[in-house]
Amino acid sequence: ADLLILDEWGYVPVDREGSQLLFRVVADSYESRSLVITTNLEFSKWGSVFTDDQMAAAMIDRLAHHGHLLVFEGESYRMKHALMKQR
């Protein structure tokens, strides 16, 4: 695939084997295909999700080298339109 989309990156903690597999996906994609990653985690928290600070740093390094960081701020669309919101 020319484009790989990884949605909700870091939403659930990943065990060591899963972290290694995700690192492999990022490393194998580096300079050969486009990746889109969505996450609400800042980079400083990636080490705790992927069980290894060095592996997280290596992922971030590869992603940031040719990447574009888009930060969306403001009210959550889901929370704004939630049916169960407090009144």
mmCIF file of N, CA, C and O in Angstrom:
data_model
loop_
_atom_site.group_PDB
_atom_site.id
_atom_site.type_symbol
_atom_site.label_atom_id
_atom_site.label_comp_id
_atom_site.label_asym_id
_atom_site.label_seq_id
_atom_site.Cartn_x
_atom_site.Cartn_y
_atom_site.Cartn_z
ATOM 1 N N ALA A 1 0.842 -1.185 0.000
ATOM 2 C CA ALA A 1 0.000 0.000 0.000
ATOM 3 C C ALA A 1 0.885 1.245 0.000
ATOM 4 O O ALA A 1 1.934 1.273 0.637
ATOM 5 N N ASP A 2 0.455 2.252 -0.722
ATOM 6 C CA ASP A 2 1.188 3.519 -0.754
ATOM 7 C C ASP A 2 0.927 4.361 0.483
ATOM 8 O O ASP A 2 1.719 5.239 0.820
ATOM 9 N N LEU A 3 -0.204 4.112 1.134
ATOM 10 C CA LEU A 3 -0.596 4.876 2.320
ATOM 11 C C LEU A 3 -1.106 3.916 3.379
ATOM 12 O O LEU A 3 -1.942 3.061 3.107
ATOM 13 N N LEU A 4 -0.593 4.088 4.586
ATOM 14 C CA LEU A 4 -1.039 3.298 5.730
ATOM 15 C C LEU A 4 -1.546 4.265 6.785
ATOM 16 O O LEU A 4 -0.856 5.218 7.140
ATOM 17 N N ILE A 5 -2.767 4.048 7.271
ATOM 18 C CA ILE A 5 -3.368 4.912 8.286
ATOM 19 C C ILE A 5 -3.470 4.134 9.587
ATOM 20 O O ILE A 5 -4.066 3.053 9.626
ATOM 21 N N LEU A 6 -2.873 4.675 10.639
ATOM 22 C CA LEU A 6 -2.915 4.077 11.970
ATOM 23 C C LEU A 6 -3.718 5.019 12.859
ATOM 24 O O LEU A 6 -3.233 6.069 13.270
ATOM 25 N N ASP A 7 -4.934 4.640 13.147
ATOM 26 C CA ASP A 7 -5.869 5.498 13.876
ATOM 27 C C ASP A 7 -5.841 5.173 15.366
ATOM 28 O O ASP A 7 -5.641 4.017 15.749
ATOM 29 N N GLU A 8 -6.050 6.189 16.196
ATOM 30 C CA GLU A 8 -6.094 6.024 17.652
ATOM 31 C C GLU A 8 -4.785 5.469 18.206
ATOM 32 O O GLU A 8 -4.771 4.643 19.123
ATOM 33 N N TRP A 9 -3.660 5.890 17.656
ATOM 34 C CA TRP A 9 -2.318 5.459 18.057
ATOM 35 C C TRP A 9 -2.127 5.667 19.548
ATOM 36 O O TRP A 9 -2.294 6.766 20.040
ATOM 37 N N GLY A 10 -1.816 4.608 20.258
ATOM 38 C CA GLY A 10 -1.556 4.701 21.686
ATOM 39 C C GLY A 10 -2.795 4.699 22.552
ATOM 40 O O GLY A 10 -2.706 4.891 23.761
ATOM 41 N N TYR A 11 -3.946 4.459 21.978
ATOM 42 C CA TYR A 11 -5.189 4.450 22.756
ATOM 43 C C TYR A 11 -5.176 3.331 23.791
ATOM 44 O O TYR A 11 -5.630 3.488 24.904
ATOM 45 N N VAL A 12 -4.619 2.192 23.390
ATOM 46 C CA VAL A 12 -4.490 1.042 24.282
ATOM 47 C C VAL A 12 -3.008 0.704 24.402
ATOM 48 O O VAL A 12 -2.307 0.661 23.387
ATOM 49 N N PRO A 13 -2.508 0.468 25.620
ATOM 50 C CA PRO A 13 -1.093 0.098 25.759
ATOM 51 C C PRO A 13 -0.774 -1.163 24.955
ATOM 52 O O PRO A 13 -1.610 -2.044 24.793
ATOM 53 N N VAL A 14 0.443 -1.214 24.453
ATOM 54 C CA VAL A 14 0.875 -2.322 23.612
ATOM 55 C C VAL A 14 1.968 -3.086 24.352
ATOM 56 O O VAL A 14 2.850 -2.480 24.959
ATOM 57 N N ASP A 15 1.916 -4.417 24.306
ATOM 58 C CA ASP A 15 2.966 -5.204 24.960
ATOM 59 C C ASP A 15 4.258 -5.119 24.153
ATOM 60 O O ASP A 15 4.305 -4.549 23.069
ATOM 61 N N ARG A 16 5.316 -5.687 24.683
ATOM 62 C CA ARG A 16 6.640 -5.564 24.050
ATOM 63 C C ARG A 16 6.651 -6.114 22.626
ATOM 64 O O ARG A 16 7.184 -5.492 21.719
ATOM 65 N N GLU A 17 6.052 -7.267 22.426
ATOM 66 C CA GLU A 17 6.024 -7.856 21.078
ATOM 67 C C GLU A 17 5.231 -6.976 20.112
ATOM 68 O O GLU A 17 5.642 -6.747 18.977
ATOM 69 N N GLY A 18 4.093 -6.461 20.574
ATOM 70 C CA GLY A 18 3.295 -5.555 19.746
ATOM 71 C C GLY A 18 4.053 -4.280 19.417
ATOM 72 O O GLY A 18 3.980 -3.771 18.290
ATOM 73 N N SER A 19 4.789 -3.765 20.389
ATOM 74 C CA SER A 19 5.599 -2.565 20.165
ATOM 75 C C SER A 19 6.662 -2.817 19.111
ATOM 76 O O SER A 19 6.908 -1.974 18.244
ATOM 77 N N GLN A 20 7.289 -3.971 19.190
ATOM 78 C CA GLN A 20 8.320 -4.308 18.207
ATOM 79 C C GLN A 20 7.729 -4.435 16.809
ATOM 80 O O GLN A 20 8.326 -3.990 15.828
ATOM 81 N N LEU A 21 6.530 -5.013 16.718
ATOM 82 C CA LEU A 21 5.866 -5.135 15.415
ATOM 83 C C LEU A 21 5.478 -3.763 14.861
ATOM 84 O O LEU A 21 5.662 -3.496 13.667
ATOM 85 N N LEU A 22 4.955 -2.887 15.715
ATOM 86 C CA LEU A 22 4.614 -1.537 15.258
ATOM 87 C C LEU A 22 5.855 -0.758 14.839
ATOM 88 O O LEU A 22 5.840 -0.032 13.845
ATOM 89 N N PHE A 23 6.941 -0.920 15.593
ATOM 90 C CA PHE A 23 8.190 -0.276 15.200
ATOM 91 C C PHE A 23 8.623 -0.766 13.819
ATOM 92 O O PHE A 23 9.044 0.012 12.970
ATOM 93 N N ARG A 24 8.478 -2.055 13.594
ATOM 94 C CA ARG A 24 8.857 -2.628 12.293
ATOM 95 C C ARG A 24 8.033 -2.017 11.165
ATOM 96 O O ARG A 24 8.553 -1.725 10.078
ATOM 97 N N VAL A 25 6.744 -1.813 11.403
ATOM 98 C CA VAL A 25 5.877 -1.182 10.391
ATOM 99 C C VAL A 25 6.385 0.232 10.089
ATOM 100 O O VAL A 25 6.513 0.620 8.923
ATOM 101 N N VAL A 26 6.682 0.998 11.144
ATOM 102 C CA VAL A 26 7.165 2.367 10.956
ATOM 103 C C VAL A 26 8.523 2.356 10.253
ATOM 104 O O VAL A 26 8.747 3.094 9.286
ATOM 105 N N ALA A 27 9.433 1.516 10.707
ATOM 106 C CA ALA A 27 10.773 1.458 10.120
ATOM 107 C C ALA A 27 10.727 1.003 8.661
ATOM 108 O O ALA A 27 11.428 1.568 7.809
ATOM 109 N N ASP A 28 9.897 0.007 8.359
ATOM 110 C CA ASP A 28 9.793 -0.479 6.981
ATOM 111 C C ASP A 28 9.118 0.541 6.066
ATOM 112 O O ASP A 28 9.349 0.545 4.857
ATOM 113 N N SER A 29 8.287 1.391 6.639
ATOM 114 C CA SER A 29 7.598 2.423 5.858
ATOM 115 C C SER A 29 8.461 3.660 5.641
ATOM 116 O O SER A 29 8.212 4.430 4.721
ATOM 117 N N TYR A 30 9.463 3.829 6.475
ATOM 118 C CA TYR A 30 10.316 5.023 6.436
ATOM 119 C C TYR A 30 10.903 5.216 5.042
ATOM 120 O O TYR A 30 11.541 4.330 4.494
ATOM 121 N N GLU A 31 10.617 6.361 4.467
ATOM 122 C CA GLU A 31 11.086 6.780 3.140
ATOM 123 C C GLU A 31 10.597 5.883 2.005
ATOM 124 O O GLU A 31 11.139 5.941 0.913
ATOM 125 N N SER A 32 9.570 5.068 2.251
ATOM 126 C CA SER A 32 9.066 4.231 1.164
ATOM 127 C C SER A 32 7.550 4.319 0.973
ATOM 128 O O SER A 32 7.056 3.967 -0.096
ATOM 129 N N ARG A 33 6.823 4.763 1.996
ATOM 130 C CA ARG A 33 5.368 4.931 1.849
ATOM 131 C C ARG A 33 4.899 5.976 2.842
ATOM 132 O O ARG A 33 5.607 6.322 3.778
ATOM 133 N N SER A 34 3.705 6.445 2.640
ATOM 134 C CA SER A 34 3.134 7.471 3.517
ATOM 135 C C SER A 34 2.412 6.829 4.689
ATOM 136 O O SER A 34 1.743 5.806 4.540
ATOM 137 N N LEU A 35 2.567 7.441 5.846
ATOM 138 C CA LEU A 35 1.857 7.023 7.055
ATOM 139 C C LEU A 35 1.047 8.197 7.568
ATOM 140 O O LEU A 35 1.529 9.329 7.587
ATOM 141 N N VAL A 36 -0.164 7.913 7.987
ATOM 142 C CA VAL A 36 -0.975 8.880 8.715
ATOM 143 C C VAL A 36 -1.245 8.251 10.070
ATOM 144 O O VAL A 36 -1.725 7.110 10.155
ATOM 145 N N ILE A 37 -0.892 8.972 11.121
ATOM 146 C CA ILE A 37 -1.107 8.477 12.476
ATOM 147 C C ILE A 37 -1.976 9.491 13.206
ATOM 148 O O ILE A 37 -1.660 10.676 13.225
ATOM 149 N N THR A 38 -3.061 9.010 13.795
ATOM 150 C CA THR A 38 -3.886 9.885 14.623
ATOM 151 C C THR A 38 -3.690 9.479 16.075
ATOM 152 O O THR A 38 -3.644 8.295 16.400
ATOM 153 N N THR A 39 -3.548 10.466 16.930
ATOM 154 C CA THR A 39 -3.352 10.199 18.348
ATOM 155 C C THR A 39 -3.706 11.441 19.142
ATOM 156 O O THR A 39 -3.667 12.552 18.626
ATOM 157 N N ASN A 40 -4.046 11.247 20.394
ATOM 158 C CA ASN A 40 -4.217 12.386 21.285
ATOM 159 C C ASN A 40 -3.096 12.427 22.313
ATOM 160 O O ASN A 40 -3.160 13.154 23.284
ATOM 161 N N LEU A 41 -2.040 11.629 22.083
ATOM 162 C CA LEU A 41 -0.904 11.579 23.001
ATOM 163 C C LEU A 41 0.241 12.440 22.494
ATOM 164 O O LEU A 41 0.625 12.351 21.332
ATOM 165 N N GLU A 42 0.815 13.222 23.391
ATOM 166 C CA GLU A 42 2.017 13.956 23.020
ATOM 167 C C GLU A 42 3.184 12.973 22.979
ATOM 168 O O GLU A 42 3.148 11.903 23.594
ATOM 169 N N PHE A 43 4.222 13.333 22.247
ATOM 170 C CA PHE A 43 5.362 12.435 22.061
ATOM 171 C C PHE A 43 5.958 11.964 23.383
ATOM 172 O O PHE A 43 6.398 10.818 23.493
ATOM 173 N N SER A 44 5.977 12.805 24.388
ATOM 174 C CA SER A 44 6.609 12.437 25.664
ATOM 175 C C SER A 44 5.928 11.252 26.347
ATOM 176 O O SER A 44 6.515 10.625 27.221
ATOM 177 N N LYS A 45 4.719 10.900 25.946
ATOM 178 C CA LYS A 45 3.989 9.782 26.555
ATOM 179 C C LYS A 45 4.109 8.482 25.752
ATOM 180 O O LYS A 45 3.655 7.436 26.194
ATOM 181 N N TRP A 46 4.719 8.535 24.593
ATOM 182 C CA TRP A 46 4.787 7.344 23.746
ATOM 183 C C TRP A 46 5.575 6.214 24.393
ATOM 184 O O TRP A 46 5.268 5.050 24.192
ATOM 185 N N GLY A 47 6.613 6.518 25.147
ATOM 186 C CA GLY A 47 7.428 5.483 25.785
ATOM 187 C C GLY A 47 6.627 4.612 26.722
ATOM 188 O O GLY A 47 6.829 3.399 26.796
ATOM 189 N N SER A 48 5.677 5.203 27.433
ATOM 190 C CA SER A 48 4.863 4.415 28.366
ATOM 191 C C SER A 48 3.858 3.531 27.631
ATOM 192 O O SER A 48 3.513 2.459 28.109
ATOM 193 N N VAL A 49 3.407 3.943 26.476
ATOM 194 C CA VAL A 49 2.457 3.141 25.706
ATOM 195 C C VAL A 49 3.163 1.982 25.012
ATOM 196 O O VAL A 49 2.657 0.869 24.962
ATOM 197 N N PHE A 50 4.361 2.242 24.513
ATOM 198 C CA PHE A 50 5.073 1.235 23.734
ATOM 199 C C PHE A 50 6.137 0.498 24.542
ATOM 200 O O PHE A 50 6.990 -0.171 23.980
ATOM 201 N N THR A 51 6.105 0.620 25.844
ATOM 202 C CA THR A 51 6.930 -0.125 26.802
ATOM 203 C C THR A 51 8.433 0.141 26.723
ATOM 204 O O THR A 51 9.182 -0.442 27.475
ATOM 205 N N ASP A 52 8.858 1.009 25.842
ATOM 206 C CA ASP A 52 10.292 1.222 25.673
ATOM 207 C C ASP A 52 10.533 2.642 25.168
ATOM 208 O O ASP A 52 10.155 2.973 24.044
ATOM 209 N N ASP A 53 11.187 3.464 25.988
ATOM 210 C CA ASP A 53 11.450 4.857 25.605
ATOM 211 C C ASP A 53 12.338 4.955 24.377
ATOM 212 O O ASP A 53 12.125 5.821 23.525
ATOM 213 N N GLN A 54 13.330 4.084 24.263
ATOM 214 C CA GLN A 54 14.240 4.143 23.113
ATOM 215 C C GLN A 54 13.537 3.784 21.811
ATOM 216 O O GLN A 54 13.756 4.410 20.784
ATOM 217 N N MET A 55 12.672 2.776 21.873
ATOM 218 C CA MET A 55 11.930 2.389 20.676
ATOM 219 C C MET A 55 10.962 3.503 20.276
ATOM 220 O O MET A 55 10.834 3.828 19.093
ATOM 221 N N ALA A 56 10.305 4.100 21.263
ATOM 222 C CA ALA A 56 9.395 5.215 20.976
ATOM 223 C C ALA A 56 10.170 6.368 20.357
ATOM 224 O O ALA A 56 9.707 6.987 19.384
ATOM 225 N N ALA A 57 11.341 6.677 20.885
ATOM 226 C CA ALA A 57 12.164 7.760 20.338
ATOM 227 C C ALA A 57 12.582 7.460 18.902
ATOM 228 O O ALA A 57 12.587 8.359 18.047
ATOM 229 N N ALA A 58 12.901 6.202 18.621
ATOM 230 C CA ALA A 58 13.289 5.820 17.262
ATOM 231 C C ALA A 58 12.102 5.959 16.305
ATOM 232 O O ALA A 58 12.265 6.384 15.153
ATOM 233 N N MET A 59 10.902 5.599 16.766
ATOM 234 C CA MET A 59 9.700 5.774 15.939
ATOM 235 C C MET A 59 9.468 7.249 15.647
ATOM 236 O O MET A 59 9.239 7.646 14.505
ATOM 237 N N ILE A 60 9.532 8.057 16.692
ATOM 238 C CA ILE A 60 9.300 9.500 16.543
ATOM 239 C C ILE A 60 10.330 10.101 15.592
ATOM 240 O O ILE A 60 9.993 10.924 14.733
ATOM 241 N N ASP A 61 11.577 9.675 15.715
ATOM 242 C CA ASP A 61 12.644 10.172 14.848
ATOM 243 C C ASP A 61 12.325 9.903 13.379
ATOM 244 O O ASP A 61 12.446 10.795 12.538
ATOM 245 N N ARG A 62 11.892 8.700 13.068
ATOM 246 C CA ARG A 62 11.572 8.345 11.685
ATOM 247 C C ARG A 62 10.335 9.080 11.194
ATOM 248 O O ARG A 62 10.289 9.514 10.047
ATOM 249 N N LEU A 63 9.346 9.204 12.054
ATOM 250 C CA LEU A 63 8.112 9.887 11.652
ATOM 251 C C LEU A 63 8.332 11.383 11.453
ATOM 252 O O LEU A 63 7.779 11.992 10.532
ATOM 253 N N ALA A 64 9.147 11.986 12.302
ATOM 254 C CA ALA A 64 9.350 13.440 12.249
ATOM 255 C C ALA A 64 10.291 13.865 11.128
ATOM 256 O O ALA A 64 10.211 15.005 10.663
ATOM 257 N N HIS A 65 11.161 12.969 10.675
ATOM 258 C CA HIS A 65 12.170 13.340 9.684
ATOM 259 C C HIS A 65 11.555 13.950 8.432
ATOM 260 O O HIS A 65 11.961 15.007 7.980
ATOM 261 N N HIS A 66 10.583 13.295 7.843
ATOM 262 C CA HIS A 66 9.913 13.813 6.642
ATOM 263 C C HIS A 66 8.448 14.151 6.919
ATOM 264 O O HIS A 66 7.687 14.369 5.990
ATOM 265 N N GLY A 67 8.071 14.154 8.185
ATOM 266 C CA GLY A 67 6.661 14.267 8.528
ATOM 267 C C GLY A 67 6.159 15.688 8.695
ATOM 268 O O GLY A 67 6.917 16.650 8.739
ATOM 269 N N HIS A 68 4.869 15.773 8.792
ATOM 270 C CA HIS A 68 4.165 17.015 9.077
ATOM 271 C C HIS A 68 3.285 16.769 10.297
ATOM 272 O O HIS A 68 2.504 15.818 10.310
ATOM 273 N N LEU A 69 3.419 17.603 11.287
ATOM 274 C CA LEU A 69 2.631 17.480 12.507
ATOM 275 C C LEU A 69 1.467 18.454 12.434
ATOM 276 O O LEU A 69 1.666 19.659 12.268
ATOM 277 N N LEU A 70 0.278 17.935 12.529
ATOM 278 C CA LEU A 70 -0.928 18.761 12.545
ATOM 279 C C LEU A 70 -1.546 18.652 13.924
ATOM 280 O O LEU A 70 -1.859 17.553 14.371
ATOM 281 N N VAL A 71 -1.732 19.771 14.584
ATOM 282 C CA VAL A 71 -2.320 19.786 15.914
ATOM 283 C C VAL A 71 -3.687 20.445 15.809
ATOM 284 O O VAL A 71 -3.805 21.571 15.326
ATOM 285 N N PHE A 72 -4.685 19.724 16.243
ATOM 286 C CA PHE A 72 -6.044 20.246 16.250
ATOM 287 C C PHE A 72 -6.417 20.558 17.690
ATOM 288 O O PHE A 72 -6.334 19.690 18.552
ATOM 289 N N GLU A 73 -6.814 21.780 17.929
ATOM 290 C CA GLU A 73 -7.193 22.185 19.273
ATOM 291 C C GLU A 73 -8.646 22.639 19.253
ATOM 292 O O GLU A 73 -9.196 22.963 18.222
ATOM 293 N N GLY A 74 -9.230 22.660 20.418
ATOM 294 C CA GLY A 74 -10.606 23.102 20.524
ATOM 295 C C GLY A 74 -11.494 22.012 21.075
ATOM 296 O O GLY A 74 -11.046 20.929 21.461
ATOM 297 N N GLU A 75 -12.751 22.315 21.077
ATOM 298 C CA GLU A 75 -13.738 21.402 21.638
ATOM 299 C C GLU A 75 -13.890 20.143 20.786
ATOM 300 O O GLU A 75 -13.874 20.197 19.559
ATOM 301 N N SER A 76 -14.037 19.016 21.452
ATOM 302 C CA SER A 76 -14.249 17.749 20.774
ATOM 303 C C SER A 76 -15.606 17.751 20.077
ATOM 304 O O SER A 76 -16.631 18.104 20.673
ATOM 305 N N TYR A 77 -15.631 17.335 18.814
ATOM 306 C CA TYR A 77 -16.874 17.234 18.065
ATOM 307 C C TYR A 77 -17.824 16.263 18.751
ATOM 308 O O TYR A 77 -19.013 16.529 18.883
ATOM 309 N N ARG A 78 -17.290 15.134 19.209
ATOM 310 C CA ARG A 78 -18.134 14.121 19.854
ATOM 311 C C ARG A 78 -18.744 14.655 21.145
ATOM 312 O O ARG A 78 -19.904 14.403 21.438
ATOM 313 N N MET A 79 -17.922 15.354 21.937
ATOM 314 C CA MET A 79 -18.446 15.891 23.194
ATOM 315 C C MET A 79 -19.475 16.999 22.937
ATOM 316 O O MET A 79 -20.467 17.109 23.640
ATOM 317 N N LYS A 80 -19.236 17.787 21.928
ATOM 318 C CA LYS A 80 -20.154 18.870 21.595
ATOM 319 C C LYS A 80 -21.529 18.334 21.183
ATOM 320 O O LYS A 80 -22.552 18.925 21.490
ATOM 321 N N HIS A 81 -21.542 17.190 20.514
ATOM 322 C CA HIS A 81 -22.786 16.627 20.015
ATOM 323 C C HIS A 81 -23.225 15.378 20.784
ATOM 324 O O HIS A 81 -24.064 14.615 20.300
ATOM 325 N N ALA A 82 -22.687 15.183 21.983
ATOM 326 C CA ALA A 82 -23.031 14.011 22.777
ATOM 327 C C ALA A 82 -24.481 14.068 23.225
ATOM 328 O O ALA A 82 -24.973 15.107 23.654
ATOM 329 N N LEU A 83 -25.142 12.942 23.140
ATOM 330 C CA LEU A 83 -26.531 12.855 23.578
ATOM 331 C C LEU A 83 -26.645 12.837 25.098
ATOM 332 O O LEU A 83 -27.672 13.196 25.650
ATOM 333 N N MET A 84 -25.580 12.416 25.788
ATOM 334 C CA MET A 84 -25.620 12.258 27.238
ATOM 335 C C MET A 84 -24.915 13.394 27.970
ATOM 336 O O MET A 84 -24.574 13.253 29.125
ATOM 337 N N LYS A 85 -24.693 14.515 27.321
ATOM 338 C CA LYS A 85 -23.951 15.598 27.999
ATOM 339 C C LYS A 85 -24.787 16.202 29.127
ATOM 340 O O LYS A 85 -26.029 16.182 29.107
ATOM 341 N N GLN A 86 -24.074 16.720 30.099
ATOM 342 C CA GLN A 86 -24.742 17.325 31.259
ATOM 343 C C GLN A 86 -25.415 18.620 30.839
ATOM 344 O O GLN A 86 -24.934 19.350 30.009
ATOM 345 N N ARG A 87 -26.514 18.908 31.492
ATOM 346 C CA ARG A 87 -27.245 20.150 31.174
ATOM 347 C C ARG A 87 -27.163 21.095 32.331
ATOM 348 O O ARG A 87 -27.068 20.875 33.413
#
